[in-house]
Short mmCIF file of C-alpha atoms and ligand atoms in Angstrom, two decimals:
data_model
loop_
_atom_site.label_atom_id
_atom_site.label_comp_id
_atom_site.label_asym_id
_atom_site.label_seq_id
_atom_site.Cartn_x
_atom_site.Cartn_y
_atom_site.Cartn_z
CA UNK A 11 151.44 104.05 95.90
CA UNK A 12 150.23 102.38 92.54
CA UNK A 13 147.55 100.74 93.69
CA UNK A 14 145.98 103.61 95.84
CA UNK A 15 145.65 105.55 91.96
CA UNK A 16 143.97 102.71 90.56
CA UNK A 17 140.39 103.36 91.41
CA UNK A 18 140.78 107.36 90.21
CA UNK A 19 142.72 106.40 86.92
CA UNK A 20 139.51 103.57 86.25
CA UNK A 21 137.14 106.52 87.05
CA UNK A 22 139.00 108.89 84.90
CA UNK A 23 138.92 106.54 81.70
CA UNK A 24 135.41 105.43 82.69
CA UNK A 25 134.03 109.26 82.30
CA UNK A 26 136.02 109.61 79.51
CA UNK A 27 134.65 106.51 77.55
CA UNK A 28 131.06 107.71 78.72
CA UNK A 29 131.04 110.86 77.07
CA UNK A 30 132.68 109.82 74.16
CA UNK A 31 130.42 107.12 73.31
CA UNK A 32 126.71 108.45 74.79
CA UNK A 33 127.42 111.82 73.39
CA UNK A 34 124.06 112.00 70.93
CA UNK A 35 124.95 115.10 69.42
CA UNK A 36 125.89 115.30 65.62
CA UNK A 37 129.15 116.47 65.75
CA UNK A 38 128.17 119.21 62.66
CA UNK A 39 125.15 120.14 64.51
CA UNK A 40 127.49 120.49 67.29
CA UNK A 41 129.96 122.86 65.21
CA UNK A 42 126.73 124.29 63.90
CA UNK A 43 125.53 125.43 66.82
CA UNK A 44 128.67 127.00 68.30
CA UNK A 45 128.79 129.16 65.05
CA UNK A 46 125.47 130.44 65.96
CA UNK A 47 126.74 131.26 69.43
CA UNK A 48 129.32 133.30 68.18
CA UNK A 49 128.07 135.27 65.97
CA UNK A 50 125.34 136.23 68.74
CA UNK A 51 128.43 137.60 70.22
CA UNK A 52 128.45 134.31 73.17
CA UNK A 53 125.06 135.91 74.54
CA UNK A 54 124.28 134.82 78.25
CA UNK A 55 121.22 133.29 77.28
CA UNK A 56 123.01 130.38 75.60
CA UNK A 57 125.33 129.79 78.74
CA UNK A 58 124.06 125.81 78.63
CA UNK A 59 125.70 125.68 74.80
CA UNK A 60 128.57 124.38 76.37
CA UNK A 61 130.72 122.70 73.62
CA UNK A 62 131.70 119.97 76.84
CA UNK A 63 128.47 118.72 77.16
CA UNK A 64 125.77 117.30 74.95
CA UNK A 65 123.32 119.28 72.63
CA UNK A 66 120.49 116.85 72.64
CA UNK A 67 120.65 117.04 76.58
CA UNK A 68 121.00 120.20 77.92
CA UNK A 69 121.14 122.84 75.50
CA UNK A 70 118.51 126.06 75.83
CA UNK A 71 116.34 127.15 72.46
CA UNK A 72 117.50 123.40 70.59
CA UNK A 73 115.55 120.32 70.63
CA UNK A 74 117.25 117.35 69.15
CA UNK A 75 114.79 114.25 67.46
CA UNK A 76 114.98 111.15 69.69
CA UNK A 77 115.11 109.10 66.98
CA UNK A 78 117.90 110.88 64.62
CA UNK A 79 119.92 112.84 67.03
CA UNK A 80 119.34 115.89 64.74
CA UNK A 81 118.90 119.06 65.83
CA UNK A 82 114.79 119.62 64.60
CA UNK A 83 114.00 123.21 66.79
CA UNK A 84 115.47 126.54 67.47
CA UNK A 85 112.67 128.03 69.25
CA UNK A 86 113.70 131.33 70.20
CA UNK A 87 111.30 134.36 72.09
CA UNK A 88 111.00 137.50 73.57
CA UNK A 89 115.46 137.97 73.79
CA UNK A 90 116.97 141.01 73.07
CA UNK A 91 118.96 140.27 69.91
CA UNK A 92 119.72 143.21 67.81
CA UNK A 93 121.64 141.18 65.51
CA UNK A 94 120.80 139.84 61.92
CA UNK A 95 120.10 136.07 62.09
CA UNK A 96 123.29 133.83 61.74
CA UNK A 97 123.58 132.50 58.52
CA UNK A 98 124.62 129.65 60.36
CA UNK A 99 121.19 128.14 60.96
CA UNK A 100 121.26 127.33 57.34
CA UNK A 101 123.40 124.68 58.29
CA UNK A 102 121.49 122.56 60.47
CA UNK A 103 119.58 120.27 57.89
CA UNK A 104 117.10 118.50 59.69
CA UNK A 105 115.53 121.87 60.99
CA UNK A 106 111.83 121.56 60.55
CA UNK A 107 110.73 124.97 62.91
CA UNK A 108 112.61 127.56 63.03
CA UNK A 109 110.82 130.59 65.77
CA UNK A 110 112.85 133.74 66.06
CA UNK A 111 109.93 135.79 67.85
CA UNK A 112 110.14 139.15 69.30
CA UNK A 113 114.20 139.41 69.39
CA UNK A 114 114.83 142.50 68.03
CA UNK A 115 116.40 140.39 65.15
CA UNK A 116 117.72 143.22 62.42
CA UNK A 117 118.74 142.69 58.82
CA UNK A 118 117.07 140.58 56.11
CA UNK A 119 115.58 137.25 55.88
CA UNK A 120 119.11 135.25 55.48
CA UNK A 121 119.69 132.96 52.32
CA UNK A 122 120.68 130.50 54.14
CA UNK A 123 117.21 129.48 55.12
CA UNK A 124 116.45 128.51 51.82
CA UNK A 125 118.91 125.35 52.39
CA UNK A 126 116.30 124.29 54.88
CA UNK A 127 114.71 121.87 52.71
CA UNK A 128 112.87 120.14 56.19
CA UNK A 129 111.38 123.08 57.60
CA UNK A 130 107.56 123.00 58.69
CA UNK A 131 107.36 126.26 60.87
CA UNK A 132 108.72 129.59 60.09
CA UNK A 133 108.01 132.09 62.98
CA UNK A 134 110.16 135.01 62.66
CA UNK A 135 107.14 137.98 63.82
CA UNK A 136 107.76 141.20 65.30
CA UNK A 137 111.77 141.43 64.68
CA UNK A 138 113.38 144.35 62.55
CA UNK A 139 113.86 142.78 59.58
CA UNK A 140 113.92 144.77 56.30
CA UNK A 141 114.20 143.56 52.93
CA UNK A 142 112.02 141.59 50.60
CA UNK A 143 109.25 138.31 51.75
CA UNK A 144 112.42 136.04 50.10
CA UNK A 145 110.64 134.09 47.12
CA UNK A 146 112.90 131.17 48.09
CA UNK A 147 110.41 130.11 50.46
CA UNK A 148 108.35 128.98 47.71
CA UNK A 149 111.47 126.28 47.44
CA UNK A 150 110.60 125.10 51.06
CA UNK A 151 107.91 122.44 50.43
CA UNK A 152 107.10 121.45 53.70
CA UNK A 153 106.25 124.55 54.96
CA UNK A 154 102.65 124.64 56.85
CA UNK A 155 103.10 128.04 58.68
CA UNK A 156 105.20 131.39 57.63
CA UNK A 157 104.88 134.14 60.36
CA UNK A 158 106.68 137.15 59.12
CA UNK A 159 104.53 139.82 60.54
CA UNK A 160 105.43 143.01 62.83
CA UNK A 161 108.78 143.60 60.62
CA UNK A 162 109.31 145.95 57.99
CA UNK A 163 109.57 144.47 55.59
CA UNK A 164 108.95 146.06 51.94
CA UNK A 165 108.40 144.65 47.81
CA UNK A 166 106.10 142.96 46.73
CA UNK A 167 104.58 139.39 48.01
CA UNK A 168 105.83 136.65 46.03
CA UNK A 169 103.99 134.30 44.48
CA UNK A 170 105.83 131.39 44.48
CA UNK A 171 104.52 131.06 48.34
CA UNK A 172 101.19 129.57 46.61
CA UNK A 173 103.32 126.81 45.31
CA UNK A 174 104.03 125.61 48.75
CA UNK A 175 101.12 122.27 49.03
CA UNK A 176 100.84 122.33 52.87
CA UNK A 177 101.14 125.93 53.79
CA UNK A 178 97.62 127.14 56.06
CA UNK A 179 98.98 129.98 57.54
CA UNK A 180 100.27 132.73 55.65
CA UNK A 181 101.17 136.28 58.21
CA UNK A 182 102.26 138.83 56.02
CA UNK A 183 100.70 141.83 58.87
CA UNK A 184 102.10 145.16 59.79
CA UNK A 185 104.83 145.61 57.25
CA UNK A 186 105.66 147.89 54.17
CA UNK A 187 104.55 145.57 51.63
CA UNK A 188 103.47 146.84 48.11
CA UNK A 189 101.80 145.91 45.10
CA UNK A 190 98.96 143.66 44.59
CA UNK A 191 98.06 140.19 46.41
CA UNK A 192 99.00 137.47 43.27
CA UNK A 193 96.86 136.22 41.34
CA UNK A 194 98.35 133.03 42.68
CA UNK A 195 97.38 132.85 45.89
CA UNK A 196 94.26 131.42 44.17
CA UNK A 197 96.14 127.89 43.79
CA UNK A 198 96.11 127.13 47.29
CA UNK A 199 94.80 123.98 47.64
CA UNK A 200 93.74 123.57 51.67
CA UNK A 201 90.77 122.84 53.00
CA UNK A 202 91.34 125.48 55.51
CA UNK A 203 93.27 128.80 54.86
CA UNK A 204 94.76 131.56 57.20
CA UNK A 205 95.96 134.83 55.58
CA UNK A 206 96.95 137.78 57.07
CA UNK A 207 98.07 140.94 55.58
CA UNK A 208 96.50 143.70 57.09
CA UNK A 209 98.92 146.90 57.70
CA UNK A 210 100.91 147.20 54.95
CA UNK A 211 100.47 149.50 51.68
CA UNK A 212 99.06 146.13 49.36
CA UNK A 213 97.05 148.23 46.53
CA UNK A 214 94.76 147.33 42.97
CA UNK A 215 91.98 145.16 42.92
CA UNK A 216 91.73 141.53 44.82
CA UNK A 217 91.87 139.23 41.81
CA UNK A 218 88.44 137.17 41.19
CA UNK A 219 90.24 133.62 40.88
CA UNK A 220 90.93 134.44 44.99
CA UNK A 221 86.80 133.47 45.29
CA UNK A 222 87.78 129.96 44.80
CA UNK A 223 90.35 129.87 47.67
CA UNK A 224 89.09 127.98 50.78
CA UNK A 225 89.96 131.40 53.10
CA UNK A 226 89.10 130.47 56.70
CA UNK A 227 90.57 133.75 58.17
CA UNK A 228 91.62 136.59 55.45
CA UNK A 229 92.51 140.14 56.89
CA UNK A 230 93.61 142.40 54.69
CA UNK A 231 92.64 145.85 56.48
CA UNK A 232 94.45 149.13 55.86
CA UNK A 233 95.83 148.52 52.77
CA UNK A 234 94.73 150.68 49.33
CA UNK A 235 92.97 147.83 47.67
CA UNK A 236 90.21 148.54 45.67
CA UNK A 237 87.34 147.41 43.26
CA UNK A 238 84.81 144.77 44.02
CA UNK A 239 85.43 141.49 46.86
CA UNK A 240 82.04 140.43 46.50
CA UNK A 241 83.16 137.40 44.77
CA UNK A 242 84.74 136.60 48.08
CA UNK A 243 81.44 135.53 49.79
CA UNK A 244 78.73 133.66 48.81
CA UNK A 245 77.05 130.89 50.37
CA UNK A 246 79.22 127.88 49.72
CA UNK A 247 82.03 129.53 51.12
CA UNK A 248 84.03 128.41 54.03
CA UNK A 249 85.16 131.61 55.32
CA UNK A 250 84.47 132.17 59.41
CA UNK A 251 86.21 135.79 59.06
CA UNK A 252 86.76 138.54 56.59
CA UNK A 253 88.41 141.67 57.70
CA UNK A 254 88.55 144.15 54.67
CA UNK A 255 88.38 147.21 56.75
CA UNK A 256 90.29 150.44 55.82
CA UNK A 257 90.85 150.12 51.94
CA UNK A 258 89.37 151.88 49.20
CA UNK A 259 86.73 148.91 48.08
CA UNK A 260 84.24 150.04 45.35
CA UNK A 261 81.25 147.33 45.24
CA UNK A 262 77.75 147.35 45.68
CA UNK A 263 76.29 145.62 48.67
CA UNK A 264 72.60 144.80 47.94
CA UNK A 265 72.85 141.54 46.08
CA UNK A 266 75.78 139.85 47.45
CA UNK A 267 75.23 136.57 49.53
CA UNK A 268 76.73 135.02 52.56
CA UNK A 269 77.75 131.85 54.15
CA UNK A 270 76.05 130.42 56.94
CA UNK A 271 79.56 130.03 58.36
CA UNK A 272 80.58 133.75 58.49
CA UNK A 273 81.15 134.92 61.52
CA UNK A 274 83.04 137.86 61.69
CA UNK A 275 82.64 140.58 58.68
CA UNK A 276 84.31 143.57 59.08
CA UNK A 277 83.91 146.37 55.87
CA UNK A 278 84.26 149.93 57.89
CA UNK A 279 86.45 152.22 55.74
CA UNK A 280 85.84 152.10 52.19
CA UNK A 281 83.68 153.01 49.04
CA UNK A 282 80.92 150.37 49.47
CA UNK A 283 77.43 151.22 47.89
CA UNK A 284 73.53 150.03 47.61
CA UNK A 285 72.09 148.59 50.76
CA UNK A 286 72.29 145.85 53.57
CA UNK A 287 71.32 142.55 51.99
CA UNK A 288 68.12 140.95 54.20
CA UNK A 289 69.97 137.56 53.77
CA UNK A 290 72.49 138.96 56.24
CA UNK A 291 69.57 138.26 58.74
CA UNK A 292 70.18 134.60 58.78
CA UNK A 293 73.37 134.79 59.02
CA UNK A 294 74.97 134.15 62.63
CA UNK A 295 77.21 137.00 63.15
CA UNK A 296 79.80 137.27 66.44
CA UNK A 297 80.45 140.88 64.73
CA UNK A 298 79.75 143.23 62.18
CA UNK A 299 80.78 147.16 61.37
CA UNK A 300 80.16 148.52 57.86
CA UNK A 301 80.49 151.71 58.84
CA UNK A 302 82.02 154.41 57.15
CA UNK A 303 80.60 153.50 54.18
CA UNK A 304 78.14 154.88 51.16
CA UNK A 305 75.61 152.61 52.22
CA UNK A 306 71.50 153.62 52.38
CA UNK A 307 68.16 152.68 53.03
CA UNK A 308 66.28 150.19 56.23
CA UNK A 309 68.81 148.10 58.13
CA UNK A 310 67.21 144.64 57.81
CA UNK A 311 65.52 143.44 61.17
CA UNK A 312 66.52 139.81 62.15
CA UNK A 313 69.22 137.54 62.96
CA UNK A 314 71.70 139.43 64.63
CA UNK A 315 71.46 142.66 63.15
CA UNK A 316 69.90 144.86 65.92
CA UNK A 317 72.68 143.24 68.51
CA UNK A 318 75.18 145.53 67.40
CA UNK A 319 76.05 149.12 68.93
CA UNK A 320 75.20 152.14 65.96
CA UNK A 321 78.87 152.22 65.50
CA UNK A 322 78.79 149.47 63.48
CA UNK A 323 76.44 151.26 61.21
CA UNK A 324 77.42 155.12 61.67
CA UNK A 325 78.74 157.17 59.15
CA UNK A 326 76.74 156.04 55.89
CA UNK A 327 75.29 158.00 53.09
CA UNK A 328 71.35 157.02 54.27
CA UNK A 329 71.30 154.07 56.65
CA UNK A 330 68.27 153.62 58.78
CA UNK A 331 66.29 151.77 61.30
CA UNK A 332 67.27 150.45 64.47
CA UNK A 333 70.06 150.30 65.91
CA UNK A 334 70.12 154.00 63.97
CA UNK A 335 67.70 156.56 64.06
CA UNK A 336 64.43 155.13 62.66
CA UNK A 337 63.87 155.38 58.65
CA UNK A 338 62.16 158.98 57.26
CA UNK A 339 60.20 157.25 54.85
C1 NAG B 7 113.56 145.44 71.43
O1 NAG B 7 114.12 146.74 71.38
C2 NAG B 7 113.32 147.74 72.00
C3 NAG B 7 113.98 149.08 71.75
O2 NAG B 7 115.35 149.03 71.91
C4 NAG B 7 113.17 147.42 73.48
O3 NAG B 7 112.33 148.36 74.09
C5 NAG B 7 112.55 146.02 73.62
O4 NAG B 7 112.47 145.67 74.99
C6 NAG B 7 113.38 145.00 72.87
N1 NAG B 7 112.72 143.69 72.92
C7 NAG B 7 113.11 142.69 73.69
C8 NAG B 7 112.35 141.43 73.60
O5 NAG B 7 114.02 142.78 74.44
C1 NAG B 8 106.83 152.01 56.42
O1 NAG B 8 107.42 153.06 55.67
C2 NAG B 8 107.14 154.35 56.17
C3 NAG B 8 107.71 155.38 55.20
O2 NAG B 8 108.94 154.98 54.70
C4 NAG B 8 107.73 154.46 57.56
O3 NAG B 8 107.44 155.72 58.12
C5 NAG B 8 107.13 153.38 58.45
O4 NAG B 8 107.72 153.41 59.72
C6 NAG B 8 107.33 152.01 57.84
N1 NAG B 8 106.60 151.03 58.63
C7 NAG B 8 107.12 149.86 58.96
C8 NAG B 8 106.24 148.95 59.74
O5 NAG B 8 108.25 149.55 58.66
C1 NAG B 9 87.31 123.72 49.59
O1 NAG B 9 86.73 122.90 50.57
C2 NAG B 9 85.73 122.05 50.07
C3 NAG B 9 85.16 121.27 51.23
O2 NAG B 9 85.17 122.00 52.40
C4 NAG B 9 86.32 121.12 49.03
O3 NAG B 9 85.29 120.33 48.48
C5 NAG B 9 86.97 121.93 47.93
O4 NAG B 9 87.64 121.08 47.03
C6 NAG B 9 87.96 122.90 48.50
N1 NAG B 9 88.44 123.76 47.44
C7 NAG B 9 89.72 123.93 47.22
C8 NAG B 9 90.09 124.89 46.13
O5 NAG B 9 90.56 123.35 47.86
C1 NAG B 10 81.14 127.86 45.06
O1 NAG B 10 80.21 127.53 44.04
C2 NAG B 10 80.63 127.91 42.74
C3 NAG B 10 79.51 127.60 41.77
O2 NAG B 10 78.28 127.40 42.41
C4 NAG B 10 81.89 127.17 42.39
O3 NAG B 10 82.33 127.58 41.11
C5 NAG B 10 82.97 127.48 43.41
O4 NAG B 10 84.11 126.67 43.17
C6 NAG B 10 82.49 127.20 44.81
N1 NAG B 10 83.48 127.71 45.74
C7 NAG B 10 84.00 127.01 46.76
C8 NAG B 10 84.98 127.69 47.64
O5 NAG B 10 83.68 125.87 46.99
C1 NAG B 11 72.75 148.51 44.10
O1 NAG B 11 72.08 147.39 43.55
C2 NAG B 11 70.68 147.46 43.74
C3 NAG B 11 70.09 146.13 43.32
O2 NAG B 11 70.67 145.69 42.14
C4 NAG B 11 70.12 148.64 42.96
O3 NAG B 11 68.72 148.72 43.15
C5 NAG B 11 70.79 149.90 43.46
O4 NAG B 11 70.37 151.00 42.67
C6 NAG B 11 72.29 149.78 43.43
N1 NAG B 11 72.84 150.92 44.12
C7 NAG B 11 73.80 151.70 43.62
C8 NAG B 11 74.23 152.88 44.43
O5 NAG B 11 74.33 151.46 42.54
C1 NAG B 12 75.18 131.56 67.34
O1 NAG B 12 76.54 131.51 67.75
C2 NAG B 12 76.71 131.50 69.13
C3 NAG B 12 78.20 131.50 69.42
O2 NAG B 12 78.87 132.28 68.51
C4 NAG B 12 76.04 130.28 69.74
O3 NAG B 12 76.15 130.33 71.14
C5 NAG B 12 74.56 130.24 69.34
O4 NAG B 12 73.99 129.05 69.78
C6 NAG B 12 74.43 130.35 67.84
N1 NAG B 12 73.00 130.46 67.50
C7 NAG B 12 72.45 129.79 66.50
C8 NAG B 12 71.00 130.07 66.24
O5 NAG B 12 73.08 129.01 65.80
C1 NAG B 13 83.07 149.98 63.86
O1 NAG B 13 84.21 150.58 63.26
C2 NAG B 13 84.36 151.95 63.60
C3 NAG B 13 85.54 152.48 62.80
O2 NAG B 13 86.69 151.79 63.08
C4 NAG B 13 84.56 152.07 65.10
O3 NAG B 13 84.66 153.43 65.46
C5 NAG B 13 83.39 151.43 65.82
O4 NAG B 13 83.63 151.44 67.22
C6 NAG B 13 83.15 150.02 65.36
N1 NAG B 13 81.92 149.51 65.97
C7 NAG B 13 81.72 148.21 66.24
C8 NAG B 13 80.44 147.83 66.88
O5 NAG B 13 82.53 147.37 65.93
#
């Protein structure tokens, strides 16, 4: 009788020993983790989060480092949350992206993050969260990317963000955002820059110090900012587009100079006087609209000026020439 129990009691203790000492898991990650479930309310879509089995091996949404056994993702998309974000994830300290994108997730940016000293990559666009752009981020100094757009989002932008030495990628789109873009965001020091903030109520003038910034992509359409940008161009820049479209921007054209690395230039919408510069001639432009504008006179011929449909010259005081009716004088 003994003996014929033998070989299932060794295989018993064997699987027992084998979990026990191959789990990789950190056990806090572990507890970590099974907060977060429950305060998603044990959704199905973390059915694998099974507190039996290891989190470095099987878990959905987590990635664990190979090296530290510490949880480093929570990647996150396109799931039907319609819950805040657990405060939990503030507890998982080796977290260095954190994507929470298109879930429906409600309620404000959680303090908690700012306990995240390791994160990289903060994707959290097209959610429902309300409240302020939290200035802790400016805290998080490894930060490269912060995607906040699609929320709603309201206050002002922060400007502790430009303290932040690796941040590139700045999306601040299609919120409720108000006030002025800092003076600050001048002190980013990149080579390359990404900033989005088009679609949100951002008013006042764009402050001059921003013409030192290396922008490689700057949208800030449909907002009420006003005054001059042409500070913004000029040929040493590095900027490949510039969306200013839909403001109230105040500046004359004529004199201002561009980059031979501008691509995209997009200045429908707003107050802008004087005339197309000819320089924009040698300039090699994917697009171009300045409509709805208070420009006049001869549309310059050259370059890639006569490529683009009348729309992207229509509705000026007295623009002329091709691809608009030809000049009266
Ligand atoms: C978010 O909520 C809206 C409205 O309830 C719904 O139509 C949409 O499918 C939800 N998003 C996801 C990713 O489930
Ligand atoms: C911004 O605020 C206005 C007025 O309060 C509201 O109608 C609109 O839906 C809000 N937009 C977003 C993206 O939250
Ligand atoms: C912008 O980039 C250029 C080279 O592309 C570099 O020389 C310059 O220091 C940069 N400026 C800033 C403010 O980082
Ligand atoms: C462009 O040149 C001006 C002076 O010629 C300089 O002050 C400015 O820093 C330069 N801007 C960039 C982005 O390199
Ligand atoms: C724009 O500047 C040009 C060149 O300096 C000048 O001739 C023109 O009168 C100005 N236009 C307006 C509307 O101020
Ligand atoms: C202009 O840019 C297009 C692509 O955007 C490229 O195919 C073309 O060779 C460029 N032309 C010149 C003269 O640089
Ligand atoms: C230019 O912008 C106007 C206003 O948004 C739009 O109606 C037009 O189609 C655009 N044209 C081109 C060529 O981009």
């Amino acid at each position: 009788m003994a003996s014929s129990h033998l070989p299932l009691l060794f295989l018993i203790s064997i699987s027992f020993l084998s979990v026990s000492f191959t789990e990789r898991c950190h056990p806090n990650d572990k507890n970590t983790l099974l907060q977060i479930k429950k305060d998603l309310n044990d959704p199905y879509f973390l059915i694998s989060w099974d507190p039996k089995t290891d989190c470095c091996d099987h878990w959905y949404v987590v990635k664990c480092d190979d090296k530290t056994n510490r949880i480093t993702e929570f990647v996150l998309a396109q799931t039907d949350l319609h819950l805040p974000i657990p405060a939990a994830i503030g507890d998982l300290p080796y977290l260095q992206d954190l994507t929470i994108h298109a879930c429906n997730a409600t309620g404000k940016i959680p303090q908690a993050i700012s306990k995240l000293s390791q994160l990289n990559f903060l994707d959290l666009r097209q959610n429902l969260l309300t409240g302020p752009v939290p200035s802790f981020l400016g805290n998080l100094k490894k930060l490269t990317y912060i995607g906040l757009s699609r929320n709603s989002l309201t206050g002002s932008i922060p400007p502790s963000l430009s303290q932040l030495p690796e941040l590139s990628g700045l999306l601040l789109d299609r919120n409720n955002l108000t006030g002025g873009i800092p003076e600050s965001f001048a002190d980013f020091k990149q080579k390359s820059f990404y900033l989005y903030m088009s679609h949100n109520q951002l008013f006042g003038p764009i402050p001059r110090r921003l013409g030192y910034t290396n922008f490689t992509f700057l949208d800030v359409s449909r907002n009420k900012l006003e005054g001059d940008v042409s500070f913004m161009f000029g040929k040493n820049k590095s900027m490949n587009t510039a969306d200013f479209s839909r403001n109230l921007l105040q500046f004359n054209l004529s004199k201002v100079e561009f980059s031979e690395n501008l691509q995209n230039l997009n200045l429908n919408h707003n107050k802008i006087l004087g005339s197309i510069p000819a320089g924009l001639t040698n300039i090699n432009l994917s697009s171009m609209n300045v409509s709805y504008n208070r420009l006049c006179g001869r549309i310059p011929v050259g370059g890639r000026l006569q490529d683009f449909d009348y729309t992207a010259y229509f509705h000026n005081r007295c623009l002329c020439g091709r691809p608009l009716p030809e000049c009266k004088f």
